[in-house]
């Protein structure tokens, strides 16, 4: 991992306290996309990871995962699979429900988005408790790919989600931080 | 405009009838992102447009506009501005409400996302009646940029949104279709 990029991310990602609710230190990844040079470096780093691991498709989790995932897919000349919220995809879909702090949510993917030959890299900006990432893995697993791996920009490591994902999948994050 | 790409898009974009509701012919842009070669060509075409028009920032409308906008921004080495739905951006925001068929919605942008020196290209996958695009323009206008222009992939030209946008802004679409 690129130590210089890691330090630059730690210096430049703006932290906004009490968003979206009291007690949360929100890591604002628009600090990355606002800065064309930093955005380029992050996409390059994720693309190197994708190529090194012979990934065949990039998936991104709605909505911020689309920003990073689609740019990586384009840079690597790979297809991009959107993992979407409920009722957004028009074709036949697999669905996966998951629990939120209050209530539940659902992610969906097109049934023809990938097959047993694919090695899929799921990209998201941030992993906190890992509920969405775990649901995304269960969902993508329904496509029966050869491999699933994850790459995040930020691991909020005090919330433990990254460790849980790593117990089951190959997973990387560019930086660790406190959520 | 690249006539060969136009024809390829017309041939390859899957149309799903009666989604999200009866009577709509939904243009499924995952037909583009599923196909790494076609995705690459679309991003290249939008990037040529951005460079030719000396755009300084790319904005994308949540959520599908993130897929195309972020890839173009990365390819052009430009910052990416996410135009987000209500309560998603953590910093100080400008807000713009707009009417839906039933009820209303809102888009937001960070107040420090751009300034009076910027020429902003707003990217979205599709323009139908133009309600969201018009709200995005009003919103981005609050940043007082030097210029706003639009690029869509698909103009559902029987719904008239593209013409309304063109009355006020420079605007392009890769293909015209029937919604």
mmCIF file of C-alpha atoms in Angstrom:
data_model
loop_
_atom_site.group_PDB
_atom_site.id
_atom_site.type_symbol
_atom_site.label_atom_id
_atom_site.label_comp_id
_atom_site.label_asym_id
_atom_site.label_seq_id
_atom_site.Cartn_x
_atom_site.Cartn_y
_atom_site.Cartn_z
ATOM 1 C CA UNK A 1 0.000 0.000 0.000
ATOM 2 C CA UNK A 2 1.061 3.500 -0.944
ATOM 3 C CA UNK A 3 2.068 5.176 2.365
ATOM 4 C CA UNK A 4 2.214 8.656 0.837
ATOM 5 C CA UNK A 5 -1.366 8.371 -0.427
ATOM 6 C CA UNK A 6 -2.487 7.028 2.956
ATOM 7 C CA UNK A 7 -1.002 10.084 4.706
ATOM 8 C CA UNK A 8 -2.509 12.460 2.145
ATOM 9 C CA UNK A 9 -5.960 10.914 2.658
ATOM 10 C CA UNK A 10 -5.653 11.192 6.437
ATOM 11 C CA UNK A 11 -4.685 14.863 6.106
ATOM 12 C CA UNK A 12 -7.310 15.826 3.576
ATOM 13 C CA UNK A 13 -10.508 13.943 4.417
ATOM 14 C CA UNK A 14 -12.722 16.414 6.238
ATOM 15 C CA UNK A 15 -14.375 15.060 9.396
ATOM 16 C CA UNK A 16 -17.802 16.447 10.268
ATOM 17 C CA UNK A 17 -18.953 15.727 13.821
ATOM 18 C CA UNK A 18 -22.559 14.789 14.602
ATOM 19 C CA UNK A 19 -23.615 13.873 11.052
ATOM 20 C CA UNK A 20 -25.949 12.201 10.224
ATOM 21 C CA UNK A 21 -26.645 12.015 13.982
ATOM 22 C CA UNK A 22 -25.135 13.024 17.315
ATOM 23 C CA UNK A 23 -21.932 11.233 18.259
ATOM 24 C CA UNK A 24 -20.885 10.243 14.739
ATOM 25 C CA UNK A 25 -17.633 11.590 13.249
ATOM 26 C CA UNK A 26 -18.624 11.632 9.572
ATOM 27 C CA UNK A 27 -15.803 11.155 7.060
ATOM 28 C CA UNK A 28 -16.666 13.357 4.108
ATOM 29 C CA UNK A 29 -15.391 11.705 0.935
ATOM 30 C CA UNK A 30 -16.358 14.736 -1.150
ATOM 31 C CA UNK A 31 -12.955 15.945 0.161
ATOM 32 C CA UNK A 32 -11.546 13.364 -2.268
ATOM 33 C CA UNK A 33 -13.798 14.003 -5.269
ATOM 34 C CA UNK A 34 -13.374 17.803 -4.864
ATOM 35 C CA UNK A 35 -9.660 17.384 -5.428
ATOM 36 C CA UNK A 36 -8.966 16.084 -8.939
ATOM 37 C CA UNK A 37 -5.423 15.054 -8.097
ATOM 38 C CA UNK A 38 -6.398 13.100 -4.978
ATOM 39 C CA UNK A 39 -9.425 11.555 -6.728
ATOM 40 C CA UNK A 40 -7.143 10.404 -9.567
ATOM 41 C CA UNK A 41 -4.650 8.872 -7.106
ATOM 42 C CA UNK A 42 -7.378 6.964 -5.238
ATOM 43 C CA UNK A 43 -8.853 5.577 -8.476
ATOM 44 C CA UNK A 44 -5.377 4.611 -9.666
ATOM 45 C CA UNK A 45 -4.643 2.762 -6.393
ATOM 46 C CA UNK A 46 -7.933 0.842 -6.525
ATOM 47 C CA UNK A 47 -7.331 0.053 -10.212
ATOM 48 C CA UNK A 48 -3.881 -1.366 -9.451
ATOM 49 C CA UNK A 49 -5.519 -3.609 -6.835
ATOM 50 C CA UNK A 50 -8.193 -4.745 -9.320
ATOM 51 C CA UNK A 51 -5.646 -5.587 -12.015
ATOM 52 C CA UNK A 52 -3.252 -7.318 -9.632
ATOM 53 C CA UNK A 53 -6.079 -9.589 -8.476
ATOM 54 C CA UNK A 54 -7.360 -10.317 -11.993
ATOM 55 C CA UNK A 55 -10.831 -9.027 -11.182
ATOM 56 C CA UNK A 56 -13.304 -9.401 -14.085
ATOM 57 C CA UNK A 57 -16.081 -7.048 -12.892
ATOM 58 C CA UNK A 58 -16.362 -4.100 -10.513
ATOM 59 C CA UNK A 59 -19.488 -3.705 -8.369
ATOM 60 C CA UNK A 60 -20.367 -0.488 -6.515
ATOM 61 C CA UNK A 61 -22.844 -0.002 -3.692
ATOM 62 C CA UNK A 62 -25.405 2.818 -4.178
ATOM 63 C CA UNK A 63 -24.747 5.717 -3.995
ATOM 64 C CA UNK A 64 -21.195 6.737 -3.024
ATOM 65 C CA UNK A 65 -19.829 3.370 -4.135
ATOM 66 C CA UNK A 66 -20.979 4.302 -7.661
ATOM 67 C CA UNK A 67 -18.586 7.273 -7.686
ATOM 68 C CA UNK A 68 -15.483 5.220 -6.950
ATOM 69 C CA UNK A 69 -16.580 1.911 -8.479
ATOM 70 C CA UNK A 70 -17.575 3.291 -11.881
ATOM 71 C CA UNK A 71 -14.365 5.321 -12.221
ATOM 72 C CA UNK A 72 -12.282 2.230 -11.393
ATOM 73 C CA UNK A 73 -14.279 0.076 -13.849
ATOM 74 C CA UNK A 74 -13.729 2.604 -16.635
ATOM 75 C CA UNK A 75 -10.031 2.947 -15.849
ATOM 76 C CA UNK A 76 -9.567 -0.859 -15.826
ATOM 77 C CA UNK A 77 -11.738 -1.376 -18.905
ATOM 78 C CA UNK A 78 -14.080 -3.628 -16.907
ATOM 79 C CA UNK A 79 -17.877 -3.793 -16.642
ATOM 80 C CA UNK A 80 -19.540 -2.009 -13.729
ATOM 81 C CA UNK A 81 -22.308 -3.689 -11.710
ATOM 82 C CA UNK A 82 -24.559 -1.317 -9.737
ATOM 83 C CA UNK A 83 -25.748 -2.761 -6.409
ATOM 84 C CA UNK A 84 -28.931 -0.762 -5.985
ATOM 85 C CA UNK A 85 -31.542 -0.013 -3.372
ATOM 86 C CA UNK A 86 -35.001 -1.543 -3.593
ATOM 87 C CA UNK A 87 -37.030 -1.155 -6.812
ATOM 88 C CA UNK A 88 -34.426 0.793 -8.788
ATOM 89 C CA UNK A 89 -33.252 -1.884 -11.227
ATOM 90 C CA UNK A 90 -35.638 -2.620 -14.112
ATOM 91 C CA UNK A 91 -34.636 -6.201 -14.974
ATOM 92 C CA UNK A 92 -35.012 -9.478 -13.047
ATOM 93 C CA UNK A 93 -33.110 -9.113 -9.765
ATOM 94 C CA UNK A 94 -31.730 -10.978 -6.792
ATOM 95 C CA UNK A 95 -32.598 -9.285 -3.501
ATOM 96 C CA UNK A 96 -31.018 -9.236 -0.070
ATOM 97 C CA UNK A 97 -32.605 -7.695 3.005
ATOM 98 C CA UNK A 98 -30.503 -6.433 5.921
ATOM 99 C CA UNK A 99 -31.119 -4.913 9.298
ATOM 100 C CA UNK A 100 -30.623 -1.245 10.097
ATOM 101 C CA UNK A 101 -30.477 0.263 13.564
ATOM 102 C CA UNK A 102 -34.216 0.886 13.172
ATOM 103 C CA UNK A 103 -36.030 -1.229 10.599
ATOM 104 C CA UNK A 104 -34.527 -2.873 7.534
ATOM 105 C CA UNK A 105 -33.275 -2.129 4.047
ATOM 106 C CA UNK A 106 -32.680 -4.104 0.872
ATOM 107 C CA UNK A 107 -30.099 -4.249 -1.911
ATOM 108 C CA UNK A 108 -30.675 -5.675 -5.389
ATOM 109 C CA UNK A 109 -28.620 -6.725 -8.391
ATOM 110 C CA UNK A 110 -29.582 -7.826 -11.888
ATOM 111 C CA UNK A 111 -29.607 -11.620 -12.212
ATOM 112 C CA UNK A 112 -27.590 -11.415 -15.443
ATOM 113 C CA UNK A 113 -24.957 -9.061 -13.994
ATOM 114 C CA UNK A 114 -22.327 -11.796 -13.582
ATOM 115 C CA UNK A 115 -21.800 -15.561 -13.662
ATOM 116 C CA UNK A 116 -19.618 -18.372 -12.360
ATOM 117 C CA UNK A 117 -16.596 -17.207 -14.373
ATOM 118 C CA UNK A 118 -16.462 -13.809 -12.693
ATOM 119 C CA UNK A 119 -14.115 -12.510 -10.036
ATOM 120 C CA UNK A 120 -15.979 -9.547 -8.571
ATOM 121 C CA UNK A 121 -14.497 -6.623 -6.680
ATOM 122 C CA UNK A 122 -17.104 -4.780 -4.598
ATOM 123 C CA UNK A 123 -16.136 -1.145 -3.964
ATOM 124 C CA UNK A 124 -17.567 1.199 -1.373
ATOM 125 C CA UNK A 125 -16.256 4.419 0.116
ATOM 126 C CA UNK A 126 -16.546 3.403 3.735
ATOM 127 C CA UNK A 127 -17.111 0.435 6.009
ATOM 128 C CA UNK A 128 -18.585 1.038 9.460
ATOM 129 C CA UNK A 129 -20.531 -1.779 11.159
ATOM 130 C CA UNK A 130 -20.498 -3.674 7.857
ATOM 131 C CA UNK A 131 -24.227 -4.348 7.544
ATOM 132 C CA UNK A 132 -24.462 -3.077 3.971
ATOM 133 C CA UNK A 133 -21.198 -4.728 2.898
ATOM 134 C CA UNK A 134 -22.296 -8.074 4.298
ATOM 135 C CA UNK A 135 -25.664 -7.791 2.522
ATOM 136 C CA UNK A 136 -23.848 -6.855 -0.702
ATOM 137 C CA UNK A 137 -21.671 -9.982 -0.367
ATOM 138 C CA UNK A 138 -24.683 -12.238 0.229
ATOM 139 C CA UNK A 139 -26.387 -10.620 -2.756
ATOM 140 C CA UNK A 140 -23.427 -10.939 -5.127
ATOM 141 C CA UNK A 141 -22.949 -14.520 -3.935
ATOM 142 C CA UNK A 142 -26.348 -15.352 -5.499
ATOM 143 C CA UNK A 143 -24.680 -14.744 -8.888
ATOM 144 C CA UNK A 144 -22.327 -17.657 -7.971
ATOM 145 C CA UNK A 145 -19.120 -15.884 -8.981
ATOM 146 C CA UNK A 146 -15.720 -17.554 -8.727
ATOM 147 C CA UNK A 147 -14.577 -14.950 -6.190
ATOM 148 C CA UNK A 148 -15.795 -11.927 -4.233
ATOM 149 C CA UNK A 149 -13.413 -9.376 -2.772
ATOM 150 C CA UNK A 150 -13.872 -5.910 -1.275
ATOM 151 C CA UNK A 151 -12.004 -2.631 -1.413
ATOM 152 C CA UNK A 152 -13.023 0.327 0.728
ATOM 153 C CA UNK A 153 -11.476 3.781 0.961
ATOM 154 C CA UNK A 154 -12.015 4.131 4.733
ATOM 155 C CA UNK A 155 -12.353 1.471 7.417
ATOM 156 C CA UNK A 156 -13.939 2.932 10.564
ATOM 157 C CA UNK A 157 -12.072 0.316 12.499
ATOM 158 C CA UNK A 158 -13.569 0.906 15.956
ATOM 159 C CA UNK A 159 -16.950 -0.196 14.530
ATOM 160 C CA UNK A 160 -15.656 -3.655 13.632
ATOM 161 C CA UNK A 161 -17.309 -4.160 10.232
ATOM 162 C CA UNK A 162 -14.063 -4.558 8.318
ATOM 163 C CA UNK A 163 -12.851 -7.368 10.570
ATOM 164 C CA UNK A 164 -16.134 -9.243 10.127
ATOM 165 C CA UNK A 165 -15.902 -8.940 6.329
ATOM 166 C CA UNK A 166 -12.250 -10.059 6.398
ATOM 167 C CA UNK A 167 -13.233 -13.237 8.226
ATOM 168 C CA UNK A 168 -15.045 -14.330 5.069
ATOM 169 C CA UNK A 169 -13.550 -12.428 2.122
ATOM 170 C CA UNK A 170 -10.397 -10.836 0.833
ATOM 171 C CA UNK A 171 -10.767 -7.188 1.792
ATOM 172 C CA UNK A 172 -8.660 -4.008 1.741
ATOM 173 C CA UNK A 173 -9.089 -0.405 2.780
ATOM 174 C CA UNK A 174 -6.872 2.545 1.917
ATOM 175 C CA UNK A 175 -6.991 3.973 5.455
ATOM 176 C CA UNK A 176 -8.203 3.125 8.933
ATOM 177 C CA UNK A 177 -9.961 5.798 10.950
ATOM 178 C CA UNK A 178 -12.241 6.267 13.941
ATOM 179 C CA UNK A 179 -15.991 6.506 13.343
ATOM 180 C CA UNK B 1 -21.227 13.389 -32.719
ATOM 181 C CA UNK B 2 -19.951 9.868 -33.269
ATOM 182 C CA UNK B 3 -22.589 8.214 -35.520
ATOM 183 C CA UNK B 4 -21.194 4.719 -34.999
ATOM 184 C CA UNK B 5 -21.477 5.037 -31.210
ATOM 185 C CA UNK B 6 -25.002 6.439 -31.578
ATOM 186 C CA UNK B 7 -26.035 3.387 -33.599
ATOM 187 C CA UNK B 8 -24.349 1.001 -31.156
ATOM 188 C CA UNK B 9 -26.192 2.595 -28.234
ATOM 189 C CA UNK B 10 -29.531 2.352 -30.048
ATOM 190 C CA UNK B 11 -28.896 -1.321 -30.758
ATOM 191 C CA UNK B 12 -27.665 -2.265 -27.316
ATOM 192 C CA UNK B 13 -29.699 -0.331 -24.753
ATOM 193 C CA UNK B 14 -32.298 -2.747 -23.437
ATOM 194 C CA UNK B 15 -35.816 -1.333 -23.210
ATOM 195 C CA UNK B 16 -38.017 -2.660 -20.420
ATOM 196 C CA UNK B 17 -41.726 -1.889 -20.801
ATOM 197 C CA UNK B 18 -43.891 -0.875 -17.825
ATOM 198 C CA UNK B 19 -41.035 0.025 -15.450
ATOM 199 C CA UNK B 20 -41.199 1.715 -12.991
ATOM 200 C CA UNK B 21 -44.898 1.941 -13.883
ATOM 201 C CA UNK B 22 -47.357 0.971 -16.598
ATOM 202 C CA UNK B 23 -46.901 2.709 -19.937
ATOM 203 C CA UNK B 24 -43.236 3.647 -19.472
ATOM 204 C CA UNK B 25 -40.586 2.232 -21.821
ATOM 205 C CA UNK B 26 -37.629 2.170 -19.430
ATOM 206 C CA UNK B 27 -34.183 2.564 -20.997
ATOM 207 C CA UNK B 28 -31.871 0.357 -18.989
ATOM 208 C CA UNK B 29 -28.429 1.959 -18.896
ATOM 209 C CA UNK B 30 -26.958 -1.086 -17.144
ATOM 210 C CA UNK B 31 -26.806 -2.338 -20.773
ATOM 211 C CA UNK B 32 -23.981 0.202 -21.117
ATOM 212 C CA UNK B 33 -22.144 -0.431 -17.840
ATOM 213 C CA UNK B 34 -22.407 -4.235 -18.345
ATOM 214 C CA UNK B 35 -20.383 -3.882 -21.531
ATOM 215 C CA UNK B 36 -16.878 -2.643 -20.748
ATOM 216 C CA UNK B 37 -16.196 -1.643 -24.333
ATOM 217 C CA UNK B 38 -19.416 0.338 -24.735
ATOM 218 C CA UNK B 39 -19.012 1.926 -21.274
ATOM 219 C CA UNK B 40 -15.484 3.024 -22.222
ATOM 220 C CA UNK B 41 -16.696 4.530 -25.511
ATOM 221 C CA UNK B 42 -19.481 6.494 -23.794
ATOM 222 C CA UNK B 43 -17.097 7.869 -21.150
ATOM 223 C CA UNK B 44 -14.590 8.779 -23.867
ATOM 224 C CA UNK B 45 -17.248 10.633 -25.881
ATOM 225 C CA UNK B 46 -18.423 12.626 -22.832
ATOM 226 C CA UNK B 47 -14.801 13.361 -21.901
ATOM 227 C CA UNK B 48 -14.079 14.737 -25.382
ATOM 228 C CA UNK B 49 -17.085 17.035 -24.961
ATOM 229 C CA UNK B 50 -15.886 18.183 -21.512
ATOM 230 C CA UNK B 51 -12.380 18.956 -22.767
ATOM 231 C CA UNK B 52 -13.558 20.695 -25.943
ATOM 232 C CA UNK B 53 -15.724 22.995 -23.853
ATOM 233 C CA UNK B 54 -13.012 23.714 -21.268
ATOM 234 C CA UNK B 55 -15.182 22.479 -18.396
ATOM 235 C CA UNK B 56 -13.508 22.860 -14.965
ATOM 236 C CA UNK B 57 -15.768 20.568 -12.888
ATOM 237 C CA UNK B 58 -18.112 17.654 -13.560
ATOM 238 C CA UNK B 59 -21.347 17.338 -11.564
ATOM 239 C CA UNK B 60 -23.434 14.160 -11.476
ATOM 240 C CA UNK B 61 -27.032 13.727 -10.346
ATOM 241 C CA UNK B 62 -27.653 10.943 -7.785
ATOM 242 C CA UNK B 63 -27.615 8.050 -8.408
ATOM 243 C CA UNK B 64 -27.078 6.974 -12.045
ATOM 244 C CA UNK B 65 -25.463 10.314 -12.875
ATOM 245 C CA UNK B 66 -22.711 9.361 -10.401
ATOM 246 C CA UNK B 67 -21.765 6.351 -12.550
ATOM 247 C CA UNK B 68 -21.160 8.354 -15.707
ATOM 248 C CA UNK B 69 -20.152 11.672 -14.107
ATOM 249 C CA UNK B 70 -17.457 10.274 -11.815
ATOM 250 C CA UNK B 71 -15.878 8.187 -14.592
ATOM 251 C CA UNK B 72 -15.753 11.252 -16.869
ATOM 252 C CA UNK B 73 -14.275 13.414 -14.078
ATOM 253 C CA UNK B 74 -11.554 10.845 -13.418
ATOM 254 C CA UNK B 75 -10.785 10.450 -17.107
ATOM 255 C CA UNK B 76 -10.552 14.247 -17.598
ATOM 256 C CA UNK B 77 -8.603 14.771 -14.368
ATOM 257 C CA UNK B 78 -11.335 17.073 -13.063
ATOM 258 C CA UNK B 79 -13.115 17.305 -9.688
ATOM 259 C CA UNK B 80 -16.478 15.576 -9.338
ATOM 260 C CA UNK B 81 -19.419 17.322 -7.638
ATOM 261 C CA UNK B 82 -22.162 15.007 -6.347
ATOM 262 C CA UNK B 83 -25.663 16.497 -6.612
ATOM 263 C CA UNK B 84 -27.374 14.563 -3.853
ATOM 264 C CA UNK B 85 -30.819 13.873 -2.508
ATOM 265 C CA UNK B 86 -31.996 15.445 0.742
ATOM 266 C CA UNK B 87 -29.867 15.053 3.899
ATOM 267 C CA UNK B 88 -27.042 13.056 2.320
ATOM 268 C CA UNK B 89 -24.286 15.697 2.212
ATOM 269 C CA UNK B 90 -22.614 16.432 5.546
ATOM 270 C CA UNK B 91 -21.351 20.003 4.951
ATOM 271 C CA UNK B 92 -23.231 23.302 4.467
ATOM 272 C CA UNK B 93 -25.473 22.934 1.408
ATOM 273 C CA UNK B 94 -27.606 24.808 -1.060
ATOM 274 C CA UNK B 95 -30.977 23.149 -1.588
ATOM 275 C CA UNK B 96 -33.492 23.099 -4.424
ATOM 276 C CA UNK B 97 -36.959 21.615 -4.198
ATOM 277 C CA UNK B 98 -38.803 20.370 -7.278
ATOM 278 C CA UNK B 99 -42.173 18.870 -8.060
ATOM 279 C CA UNK B 100 -42.757 15.218 -8.812
ATOM 280 C CA UNK B 101 -45.904 13.750 -10.315
ATOM 281 C CA UNK B 102 -47.041 13.176 -6.729
ATOM 282 C CA UNK B 103 -45.373 15.262 -4.040
ATOM 283 C CA UNK B 104 -41.959 16.876 -4.210
ATOM 284 C CA UNK B 105 -38.273 16.082 -3.935
ATOM 285 C CA UNK B 106 -35.091 18.026 -3.221
ATOM 286 C CA UNK B 107 -31.509 18.100 -4.473
ATOM 287 C CA UNK B 108 -28.546 19.501 -2.549
ATOM 288 C CA UNK B 109 -24.952 20.496 -3.227
ATOM 289 C CA UNK B 110 -22.118 21.566 -0.944
ATOM 290 C CA UNK B 111 -21.781 25.371 -0.831
ATOM 291 C CA UNK B 112 -18.013 25.107 -1.370
ATOM 292 C CA UNK B 113 -18.309 22.708 -4.332
ATOM 293 C CA UNK B 114 -17.580 25.420 -6.938
ATOM 294 C CA UNK B 115 -17.237 29.162 -7.445
ATOM 295 C CA UNK B 116 -17.507 31.951 -10.006
ATOM 296 C CA UNK B 117 -14.456 30.726 -11.946
ATOM 297 C CA UNK B 118 -15.992 27.332 -12.702
ATOM 298 C CA UNK B 119 -17.497 26.027 -15.909
ATOM 299 C CA UNK B 120 -19.631 23.115 -14.765
ATOM 300 C CA UNK B 121 -20.817 20.194 -16.845
ATOM 301 C CA UNK B 122 -23.803 18.394 -15.288
ATOM 302 C CA UNK B 123 -24.051 14.759 -16.383
ATOM 303 C CA UNK B 124 -27.046 12.473 -16.086
ATOM 304 C CA UNK B 125 -27.920 9.256 -17.857
ATOM 305 C CA UNK B 126 -31.335 10.291 -19.067
ATOM 306 C CA UNK B 127 -33.594 13.299 -19.511
ATOM 307 C CA UNK B 128 -37.349 12.748 -19.552
ATOM 308 C CA UNK B 129 -39.636 15.616 -18.482
ATOM 309 C CA UNK B 130 -36.585 17.480 -17.201
ATOM 310 C CA UNK B 131 -37.786 18.196 -13.662
ATOM 311 C CA UNK B 132 -34.635 16.894 -11.989
ATOM 312 C CA UNK B 133 -32.309 18.498 -14.556
ATOM 313 C CA UNK B 134 -33.999 21.866 -14.150
ATOM 314 C CA UNK B 135 -33.716 21.618 -10.351
ATOM 315 C CA UNK B 136 -30.046 20.627 -10.702
ATOM 316 C CA UNK B 137 -29.421 23.717 -12.860
ATOM 317 C CA UNK B 138 -31.150 26.024 -10.363
ATOM 318 C CA UNK B 139 -29.144 24.402 -7.586
ATOM 319 C CA UNK B 140 -25.761 24.649 -9.338
ATOM 320 C CA UNK B 141 -26.606 28.235 -10.299
ATOM 321 C CA UNK B 142 -26.532 29.100 -6.575
ATOM 322 C CA UNK B 143 -22.768 28.443 -6.705
ATOM 323 C CA UNK B 144 -22.610 31.318 -9.272
ATOM 324 C CA UNK B 145 -20.427 29.478 -11.792
ATOM 325 C CA UNK B 146 -19.267 31.099 -15.018
ATOM 326 C CA UNK B 147 -21.160 28.521 -17.048
ATOM 327 C CA UNK B 148 -23.489 25.523 -16.702
ATOM 328 C CA UNK B 149 -23.922 22.956 -19.441
ATOM 329 C CA UNK B 150 -25.522 19.512 -19.600
ATOM 330 C CA UNK B 151 -24.702 16.213 -21.198
ATOM 331 C CA UNK B 152 -27.108 13.284 -21.109
ATOM 332 C CA UNK B 153 -26.764 9.819 -22.584
ATOM 333 C CA UNK B 154 -30.419 9.507 -23.614
ATOM 334 C CA UNK B 155 -32.981 12.200 -24.431
ATOM 335 C CA UNK B 156 -36.517 10.800 -24.212
ATOM 336 C CA UNK B 157 -37.514 13.391 -26.762
ATOM 337 C CA UNK B 158 -41.268 12.856 -26.755
ATOM 338 C CA UNK B 159 -41.311 14.004 -23.110
ATOM 339 C CA UNK B 160 -39.909 17.434 -23.956
ATOM 340 C CA UNK B 161 -37.450 17.930 -21.075
ATOM 341 C CA UNK B 162 -34.385 18.259 -23.281
ATOM 342 C CA UNK B 163 -35.925 21.082 -25.337
ATOM 343 C CA UNK B 164 -36.804 23.008 -22.156
ATOM 344 C CA UNK B 165 -33.244 22.644 -20.845
ATOM 345 C CA UNK B 166 -31.821 23.717 -24.215
ATOM 346 C CA UNK B 167 -33.835 26.927 -24.099
ATOM 347 C CA UNK B 168 -31.673 28.021 -21.177
ATOM 348 C CA UNK B 169 -28.394 26.063 -21.332
ATOM 349 C CA UNK B 170 -25.956 24.411 -23.668
ATOM 350 C CA UNK B 171 -27.042 20.771 -23.685
ATOM 351 C CA UNK B 172 -26.198 17.562 -25.557
ATOM 352 C CA UNK B 173 -27.387 13.987 -25.560
ATOM 353 C CA UNK B 174 -25.762 10.982 -27.209
ATOM 354 C CA UNK B 175 -29.052 9.585 -28.508
ATOM 355 C CA UNK B 176 -32.720 10.487 -28.798
ATOM 356 C CA UNK B 177 -35.316 7.878 -27.980
ATOM 357 C CA UNK B 178 -38.978 7.455 -27.102
ATOM 358 C CA UNK B 179 -39.963 7.311 -23.417
#
